[in-house]
Amino acid sequence: DNKPVRKIVGMTVPNPDLKATEAWNVDGSVEFAGAGSDFFSTALYYKRLSNVWFATSTDTTLVGISKPGDDAVVLSSNDSSGKGTVYGIEVFARYGLKNLPGLLDGLGIQANLTLQRADATIPITNNLRAKRRMPNAPQVMFNAELYYDHGPVSAWVSYNYTGNKLIDVRTPQPDTYLQPTSLLNLSATYTIGKRLTVGASLQNLLNASNYWATYGEKQ
């Protein structure tokens, strides 16, 4: 029927001129040690980065070539010319529950939370630079643990949450994001003697997906 046919060709540019990321860091923290293993800390940090590494892909037809039916070339490459900043706060706490009777003695809780923002300005096309979240830098990370340490028995249930991450910049299509992950794990050990300890662990009790990527930040 003589309709124009559009061919899409994929090309990868290895880019041997990538540079190592460089950073200036400023941070400060406050710590408090209590009885036994009780501990609390909070920290603020700021980083100024250059040569930030990104994976990018560009559809040459959609960003400016021409007529229906024209061939397209999707260029994929690595780029390290981005400049960015990272700032955030980390909070950690560990506390052993006190005055518990009998076998409950030895229970405790531990948790840490990181909230951060990581952005960089990078080249999107030859004539366009834009701000993007840094790759593989979640904005929220959270870990919580209920632990037990009594006599020869040690056990802990741990929960981990990691927010979504940018993994690939795609122009002009939506960028690729790895969606949040949640893991619940259980471990226990029993000390039989000075030289022998046995243990067991169960991972991903929630049967959650640990890799789920989408086009666009939202699910």
PDB file of N, CA, C and O in Angstrom, residues 4-61:
ATOM      1  N   PRO A   4       4.668   4.739   4.286  1.00  0.00           N
ATOM      2  CA  PRO A   4       6.051   4.808   4.772  1.00  0.00           C
ATOM      3  C   PRO A   4       6.249   3.903   5.984  1.00  0.00           C
ATOM      4  O   PRO A   4       5.365   3.758   6.827  1.00  0.00           O
ATOM      5  N   VAL A   5       7.376   3.262   6.040  1.00  0.00           N
ATOM      6  CA  VAL A   5       7.709   2.356   7.129  1.00  0.00           C
ATOM      7  C   VAL A   5       8.806   2.992   7.974  1.00  0.00           C
ATOM      8  O   VAL A   5       9.818   3.463   7.446  1.00  0.00           O
ATOM      9  N   ARG A   6       8.578   3.030   9.260  1.00  0.00           N
ATOM     10  CA  ARG A   6       9.551   3.639  10.170  1.00  0.00           C
ATOM     11  C   ARG A   6      10.401   2.543  10.805  1.00  0.00           C
ATOM     12  O   ARG A   6       9.887   1.626  11.427  1.00  0.00           O
ATOM     13  N   LYS A   7      11.672   2.632  10.615  1.00  0.00           N
ATOM     14  CA  LYS A   7      12.600   1.670  11.188  1.00  0.00           C
ATOM     15  C   LYS A   7      13.287   2.310  12.395  1.00  0.00           C
ATOM     16  O   LYS A   7      13.703   3.469  12.338  1.00  0.00           O
ATOM     17  N   ILE A   8      13.354   1.549  13.476  1.00  0.00           N
ATOM     18  CA  ILE A   8      14.018   2.042  14.679  1.00  0.00           C
ATOM     19  C   ILE A   8      15.307   1.250  14.879  1.00  0.00           C
ATOM     20  O   ILE A   8      15.280   0.023  14.949  1.00  0.00           O
ATOM     21  N   VAL A   9      16.407   1.954  14.933  1.00  0.00           N
ATOM     22  CA  VAL A   9      17.713   1.333  15.095  1.00  0.00           C
ATOM     23  C   VAL A   9      18.272   1.728  16.453  1.00  0.00           C
ATOM     24  O   VAL A   9      18.266   2.916  16.818  1.00  0.00           O
ATOM     25  N   GLY A  10      18.724   0.771  17.222  1.00  0.00           N
ATOM     26  CA  GLY A  10      19.311   1.058  18.522  1.00  0.00           C
ATOM     27  C   GLY A  10      20.820   1.074  18.440  1.00  0.00           C
ATOM     28  O   GLY A  10      21.427   0.193  17.827  1.00  0.00           O
ATOM     29  N   MET A  11      21.432   2.082  19.017  1.00  0.00           N
ATOM     30  CA  MET A  11      22.884   2.201  19.035  1.00  0.00           C
ATOM     31  C   MET A  11      23.346   2.522  20.447  1.00  0.00           C
ATOM     32  O   MET A  11      22.714   3.313  21.159  1.00  0.00           O
ATOM     33  N   THR A  12      24.427   1.905  20.867  1.00  0.00           N
ATOM     34  CA  THR A  12      25.015   2.178  22.174  1.00  0.00           C
ATOM     35  C   THR A  12      26.357   2.866  21.988  1.00  0.00           C
ATOM     36  O   THR A  12      27.207   2.386  21.231  1.00  0.00           O
ATOM     37  N   VAL A  13      26.516   4.001  22.641  1.00  0.00           N
ATOM     38  CA  VAL A  13      27.770   4.755  22.579  1.00  0.00           C
ATOM     39  C   VAL A  13      28.553   4.451  23.856  1.00  0.00           C
ATOM     40  O   VAL A  13      28.111   4.816  24.955  1.00  0.00           O
ATOM     41  N   PRO A  14      29.699   3.771  23.761  1.00  0.00           N
ATOM     42  CA  PRO A  14      30.393   3.343  24.979  1.00  0.00           C
ATOM     43  C   PRO A  14      30.963   4.501  25.791  1.00  0.00           C
ATOM     44  O   PRO A  14      31.127   4.383  26.992  1.00  0.00           O
ATOM     45  N   ASN A  15      31.287   5.635  25.150  1.00  0.00           N
ATOM     46  CA  ASN A  15      31.771   6.824  25.849  1.00  0.00           C
ATOM     47  C   ASN A  15      32.973   6.515  26.750  1.00  0.00           C
ATOM     48  O   ASN A  15      32.833   6.404  27.968  1.00  0.00           O
ATOM     49  N   PRO A  16      34.147   6.386  26.171  1.00  0.00           N
ATOM     50  CA  PRO A  16      35.333   6.061  26.988  1.00  0.00           C
ATOM     51  C   PRO A  16      35.849   7.237  27.814  1.00  0.00           C
ATOM     52  O   PRO A  16      36.803   7.088  28.569  1.00  0.00           O
ATOM     53  N   ASP A  17      35.246   8.433  27.659  1.00  0.00           N
ATOM     54  CA  ASP A  17      35.758   9.623  28.342  1.00  0.00           C
ATOM     55  C   ASP A  17      35.041   9.917  29.658  1.00  0.00           C
ATOM     56  O   ASP A  17      35.036  11.059  30.120  1.00  0.00           O
ATOM     57  N   LEU A  18      34.405   8.925  30.260  1.00  0.00           N
ATOM     58  CA  LEU A  18      33.744   9.150  31.546  1.00  0.00           C
ATOM     59  C   LEU A  18      34.772   9.513  32.620  1.00  0.00           C
ATOM     60  O   LEU A  18      35.898   9.014  32.626  1.00  0.00           O
ATOM     61  N   LYS A  19      34.374  10.395  33.526  1.00  0.00           N
ATOM     62  CA  LYS A  19      35.250  10.831  34.601  1.00  0.00           C
ATOM     63  C   LYS A  19      34.734  10.320  35.941  1.00  0.00           C
ATOM     64  O   LYS A  19      33.546  10.073  36.111  1.00  0.00           O
ATOM     65  N   ALA A  20      35.634  10.183  36.874  1.00  0.00           N
ATOM     66  CA  ALA A  20      35.245   9.757  38.217  1.00  0.00           C
ATOM     67  C   ALA A  20      34.491  10.870  38.925  1.00  0.00           C
ATOM     68  O   ALA A  20      34.818  12.056  38.781  1.00  0.00           O
ATOM     69  N   THR A  21      33.446  10.498  39.682  1.00  0.00           N
ATOM     70  CA  THR A  21      32.679  11.483  40.435  1.00  0.00           C
ATOM     71  C   THR A  21      33.535  12.084  41.549  1.00  0.00           C
ATOM     72  O   THR A  21      34.255  11.368  42.249  1.00  0.00           O
ATOM     73  N   GLU A  22      33.446  13.402  41.708  1.00  0.00           N
ATOM     74  CA  GLU A  22      34.161  14.102  42.768  1.00  0.00           C
ATOM     75  C   GLU A  22      33.156  14.783  43.682  1.00  0.00           C
ATOM     76  O   GLU A  22      32.086  15.206  43.232  1.00  0.00           O
ATOM     77  N   ALA A  23      33.492  14.891  44.966  1.00  0.00           N
ATOM     78  CA  ALA A  23      32.526  15.429  45.926  1.00  0.00           C
ATOM     79  C   ALA A  23      33.214  16.261  46.998  1.00  0.00           C
ATOM     80  O   ALA A  23      34.335  15.949  47.420  1.00  0.00           O
ATOM     81  N   TRP A  24      32.509  17.325  47.410  1.00  0.00           N
ATOM     82  CA  TRP A  24      32.835  18.066  48.624  1.00  0.00           C
ATOM     83  C   TRP A  24      31.740  17.761  49.640  1.00  0.00           C
ATOM     84  O   TRP A  24      30.562  17.873  49.341  1.00  0.00           O
ATOM     85  N   ASN A  25      32.139  17.344  50.836  1.00  0.00           N
ATOM     86  CA  ASN A  25      31.184  16.903  51.846  1.00  0.00           C
ATOM     87  C   ASN A  25      31.246  17.780  53.096  1.00  0.00           C
ATOM     88  O   ASN A  25      32.338  18.153  53.544  1.00  0.00           O
ATOM     89  N   VAL A  26      30.071  18.060  53.636  1.00  0.00           N
ATOM     90  CA  VAL A  26      29.954  18.715  54.939  1.00  0.00           C
ATOM     91  C   VAL A  26      28.911  17.935  55.732  1.00  0.00           C
ATOM     92  O   VAL A  26      27.814  17.671  55.229  1.00  0.00           O
ATOM     93  N   ASP A  27      29.245  17.538  56.948  1.00  0.00           N
ATOM     94  CA  ASP A  27      28.273  16.810  57.756  1.00  0.00           C
ATOM     95  C   ASP A  27      28.536  17.073  59.236  1.00  0.00           C
ATOM     96  O   ASP A  27      29.628  17.478  59.634  1.00  0.00           O
ATOM     97  N   GLY A  28      27.518  16.834  60.029  1.00  0.00           N
ATOM     98  CA  GLY A  28      27.625  16.970  61.472  1.00  0.00           C
ATOM     99  C   GLY A  28      26.669  16.009  62.149  1.00  0.00           C
ATOM    100  O   GLY A  28      25.643  15.641  61.579  1.00  0.00           O
ATOM    101  N   SER A  29      27.024  15.574  63.352  1.00  0.00           N
ATOM    102  CA  SER A  29      26.182  14.585  64.035  1.00  0.00           C
ATOM    103  C   SER A  29      26.186  14.819  65.537  1.00  0.00           C
ATOM    104  O   SER A  29      27.108  15.426  66.094  1.00  0.00           O
ATOM    105  N   VAL A  30      25.137  14.312  66.178  1.00  0.00           N
ATOM    106  CA  VAL A  30      25.011  14.302  67.630  1.00  0.00           C
ATOM    107  C   VAL A  30      24.736  12.865  68.055  1.00  0.00           C
ATOM    108  O   VAL A  30      23.880  12.194  67.468  1.00  0.00           O
ATOM    109  N   GLU A  31      25.461  12.386  69.079  1.00  0.00           N
ATOM    110  CA  GLU A  31      25.324  11.004  69.529  1.00  0.00           C
ATOM    111  C   GLU A  31      25.111  10.962  71.038  1.00  0.00           C
ATOM    112  O   GLU A  31      25.628  11.814  71.775  1.00  0.00           O
ATOM    113  N   PHE A  32      24.345   9.946  71.452  1.00  0.00           N
ATOM    114  CA  PHE A  32      24.110   9.744  72.880  1.00  0.00           C
ATOM    115  C   PHE A  32      24.149   8.257  73.170  1.00  0.00           C
ATOM    116  O   PHE A  32      23.418   7.468  72.551  1.00  0.00           O
ATOM    117  N   ALA A  33      25.014   7.852  74.089  1.00  0.00           N
ATOM    118  CA  ALA A  33      25.145   6.447  74.489  1.00  0.00           C
ATOM    119  C   ALA A  33      24.511   6.269  75.863  1.00  0.00           C
ATOM    120  O   ALA A  33      24.854   6.986  76.816  1.00  0.00           O
ATOM    121  N   GLY A  34      23.584   5.319  75.949  1.00  0.00           N
ATOM    122  CA  GLY A  34      22.920   5.040  77.213  1.00  0.00           C
ATOM    123  C   GLY A  34      23.445   3.784  77.865  1.00  0.00           C
ATOM    124  O   GLY A  34      24.565   3.330  77.603  1.00  0.00           O
ATOM    125  N   ALA A  35      22.629   3.157  78.701  1.00  0.00           N
ATOM    126  CA  ALA A  35      23.027   1.941  79.402  1.00  0.00           C
ATOM    127  C   ALA A  35      23.115   0.770  78.428  1.00  0.00           C
ATOM    128  O   ALA A  35      22.315   0.652  77.503  1.00  0.00           O
ATOM    129  N   GLY A  36      24.099  -0.092  78.664  1.00  0.00           N
ATOM    130  CA  GLY A  36      24.246  -1.272  77.806  1.00  0.00           C
ATOM    131  C   GLY A  36      24.524  -0.872  76.365  1.00  0.00           C
ATOM    132  O   GLY A  36      25.435  -0.085  76.087  1.00  0.00           O
ATOM    133  N   SER A  37      23.702  -1.405  75.464  1.00  0.00           N
ATOM    134  CA  SER A  37      23.885  -1.091  74.042  1.00  0.00           C
ATOM    135  C   SER A  37      22.964   0.023  73.560  1.00  0.00           C
ATOM    136  O   SER A  37      22.870   0.270  72.353  1.00  0.00           O
ATOM    137  N   ASP A  38      22.267   0.711  74.490  1.00  0.00           N
ATOM    138  CA  ASP A  38      21.373   1.795  74.085  1.00  0.00           C
ATOM    139  C   ASP A  38      22.176   2.909  73.416  1.00  0.00           C
ATOM    140  O   ASP A  38      23.239   3.314  73.905  1.00  0.00           O
ATOM    141  N   PHE A  39      21.624   3.415  72.320  1.00  0.00           N
ATOM    142  CA  PHE A  39      22.374   4.409  71.554  1.00  0.00           C
ATOM    143  C   PHE A  39      21.407   5.206  70.686  1.00  0.00           C
ATOM    144  O   PHE A  39      20.443   4.656  70.147  1.00  0.00           O
ATOM    145  N   PHE A  40      21.681   6.497  70.556  1.00  0.00           N
ATOM    146  CA  PHE A  40      20.891   7.358  69.677  1.00  0.00           C
ATOM    147  C   PHE A  40      21.832   8.311  68.947  1.00  0.00           C
ATOM    148  O   PHE A  40      22.784   8.840  69.533  1.00  0.00           O
ATOM    149  N   SER A  41      21.563   8.529  67.674  1.00  0.00           N
ATOM    150  CA  SER A  41      22.363   9.495  66.919  1.00  0.00           C
ATOM    151  C   SER A  41      21.516  10.124  65.828  1.00  0.00           C
ATOM    152  O   SER A  41      20.565   9.518  65.322  1.00  0.00           O
ATOM    153  N   THR A  42      21.871  11.347  65.472  1.00  0.00           N
ATOM    154  CA  THR A  42      21.260  12.005  64.324  1.00  0.00           C
ATOM    155  C   THR A  42      22.348  12.765  63.592  1.00  0.00           C
ATOM    156  O   THR A  42      23.271  13.303  64.206  1.00  0.00           O
ATOM    157  N   ALA A  43      22.258  12.792  62.270  1.00  0.00           N
ATOM    158  CA  ALA A  43      23.298  13.415  61.457  1.00  0.00           C
ATOM    159  C   ALA A  43      22.674  14.161  60.293  1.00  0.00           C
ATOM    160  O   ALA A  43      21.687  13.699  59.695  1.00  0.00           O
ATOM    161  N   LEU A  44      23.248  15.302  59.967  1.00  0.00           N
ATOM    162  CA  LEU A  44      22.882  16.076  58.787  1.00  0.00           C
ATOM    163  C   LEU A  44      24.068  16.060  57.830  1.00  0.00           C
ATOM    164  O   LEU A  44      25.226  16.117  58.272  1.00  0.00           O
ATOM    165  N   TYR A  45      23.794  15.993  56.538  1.00  0.00           N
ATOM    166  CA  TYR A  45      24.902  15.980  55.577  1.00  0.00           C
ATOM    167  C   TYR A  45      24.526  16.740  54.308  1.00  0.00           C
ATOM    168  O   TYR A  45      23.358  16.869  53.953  1.00  0.00           O
ATOM    169  N   TYR A  46      25.581  17.249  53.670  1.00  0.00           N
ATOM    170  CA  TYR A  46      25.434  17.975  52.405  1.00  0.00           C
ATOM    171  C   TYR A  46      26.629  17.609  51.530  1.00  0.00           C
ATOM    172  O   TYR A  46      27.777  17.603  51.997  1.00  0.00           O
ATOM    173  N   LYS A  47      26.380  17.304  50.271  1.00  0.00           N
ATOM    174  CA  LYS A  47      27.439  16.958  49.326  1.00  0.00           C
ATOM    175  C   LYS A  47      27.239  17.768  48.050  1.00  0.00           C
ATOM    176  O   LYS A  47      26.115  17.888  47.555  1.00  0.00           O
ATOM    177  N   ARG A  48      28.322  18.286  47.524  1.00  0.00           N
ATOM    178  CA  ARG A  48      28.307  18.956  46.228  1.00  0.00           C
ATOM    179  C   ARG A  48      29.139  18.116  45.272  1.00  0.00           C
ATOM    180  O   ARG A  48      30.330  17.877  45.524  1.00  0.00           O
ATOM    181  N   LEU A  49      28.516  17.651  44.181  1.00  0.00           N
ATOM    182  CA  LEU A  49      29.133  16.653  43.313  1.00  0.00           C
ATOM    183  C   LEU A  49      29.383  17.200  41.919  1.00  0.00           C
ATOM    184  O   LEU A  49      28.603  18.007  41.391  1.00  0.00           O
ATOM    185  N   SER A  50      30.453  16.732  41.310  1.00  0.00           N
ATOM    186  CA  SER A  50      30.710  16.973  39.887  1.00  0.00           C
ATOM    187  C   SER A  50      31.011  15.640  39.225  1.00  0.00           C
ATOM    188  O   SER A  50      31.347  14.658  39.894  1.00  0.00           O
ATOM    189  N   ASN A  51      30.893  15.610  37.887  1.00  0.00           N
ATOM    190  CA  ASN A  51      31.084  14.374  37.118  1.00  0.00           C
ATOM    191  C   ASN A  51      30.106  13.284  37.573  1.00  0.00           C
ATOM    192  O   ASN A  51      30.486  12.132  37.787  1.00  0.00           O
ATOM    193  N   VAL A  52      28.841  13.653  37.729  1.00  0.00           N
ATOM    194  CA  VAL A  52      27.819  12.699  38.158  1.00  0.00           C
ATOM    195  C   VAL A  52      27.457  11.794  36.979  1.00  0.00           C
ATOM    196  O   VAL A  52      27.211  12.268  35.868  1.00  0.00           O
ATOM    197  N   TRP A  53      27.404  10.498  37.220  1.00  0.00           N
ATOM    198  CA  TRP A  53      27.193   9.504  36.164  1.00  0.00           C
ATOM    199  C   TRP A  53      25.703   9.226  35.955  1.00  0.00           C
ATOM    200  O   TRP A  53      24.965   9.004  36.906  1.00  0.00           O
ATOM    201  N   PHE A  54      25.259   9.256  34.679  1.00  0.00           N
ATOM    202  CA  PHE A  54      23.888   8.933  34.307  1.00  0.00           C
ATOM    203  C   PHE A  54      23.891   7.999  33.109  1.00  0.00           C
ATOM    204  O   PHE A  54      24.771   8.083  32.242  1.00  0.00           O
ATOM    205  N   ALA A  55      22.879   7.119  33.044  1.00  0.00           N
ATOM    206  CA  ALA A  55      22.587   6.355  31.830  1.00  0.00           C
ATOM    207  C   ALA A  55      21.462   7.068  31.089  1.00  0.00           C
ATOM    208  O   ALA A  55      20.429   7.368  31.673  1.00  0.00           O
ATOM    209  N   THR A  56      21.662   7.370  29.800  1.00  0.00           N
ATOM    210  CA  THR A  56      20.675   8.127  29.034  1.00  0.00           C
ATOM    211  C   THR A  56      20.386   7.437  27.708  1.00  0.00           C
ATOM    212  O   THR A  56      21.223   6.728  27.158  1.00  0.00           O
ATOM    213  N   SER A  57      19.166   7.643  27.201  1.00  0.00           N
ATOM    214  CA  SER A  57      18.812   7.179  25.862  1.00  0.00           C
ATOM    215  C   SER A  57      17.897   8.217  25.225  1.00  0.00           C
ATOM    216  O   SER A  57      17.027   8.778  25.885  1.00  0.00           O
ATOM    217  N   THR A  58      18.111   8.482  23.925  1.00  0.00           N
ATOM    218  CA  THR A  58      17.379   9.516  23.210  1.00  0.00           C
ATOM    219  C   THR A  58      16.870   8.966  21.889  1.00  0.00           C
ATOM    220  O   THR A  58      17.632   8.368  21.120  1.00  0.00           O
ATOM    221  N   ASP A  59      15.575   9.161  21.618  1.00  0.00           N
ATOM    222  CA  ASP A  59      14.974   8.802  20.328  1.00  0.00           C
ATOM    223  C   ASP A  59      15.125  10.009  19.406  1.00  0.00           C
ATOM    224  O   ASP A  59      14.475  11.034  19.587  1.00  0.00           O
ATOM    225  N   THR A  60      16.002   9.907  18.414  1.00  0.00           N
ATOM    226  CA  THR A  60      16.325  11.069  17.582  1.00  0.00           C
ATOM    227  C   THR A  60      15.145  11.555  16.770  1.00  0.00           C
ATOM    228  O   THR A  60      15.030  12.737  16.469  1.00  0.00           O
ATOM    229  N   THR A  61      14.223  10.673  16.394  1.00  0.00           N
ATOM    230  CA  THR A  61      13.062  11.106  15.625  1.00  0.00           C
ATOM    231  C   THR A  61      12.136  11.963  16.485  1.00  0.00           C
ATOM    232  O   THR A  61      11.711  13.042  16.086  1.00  0.00           O
TER     233      THR A  61
END
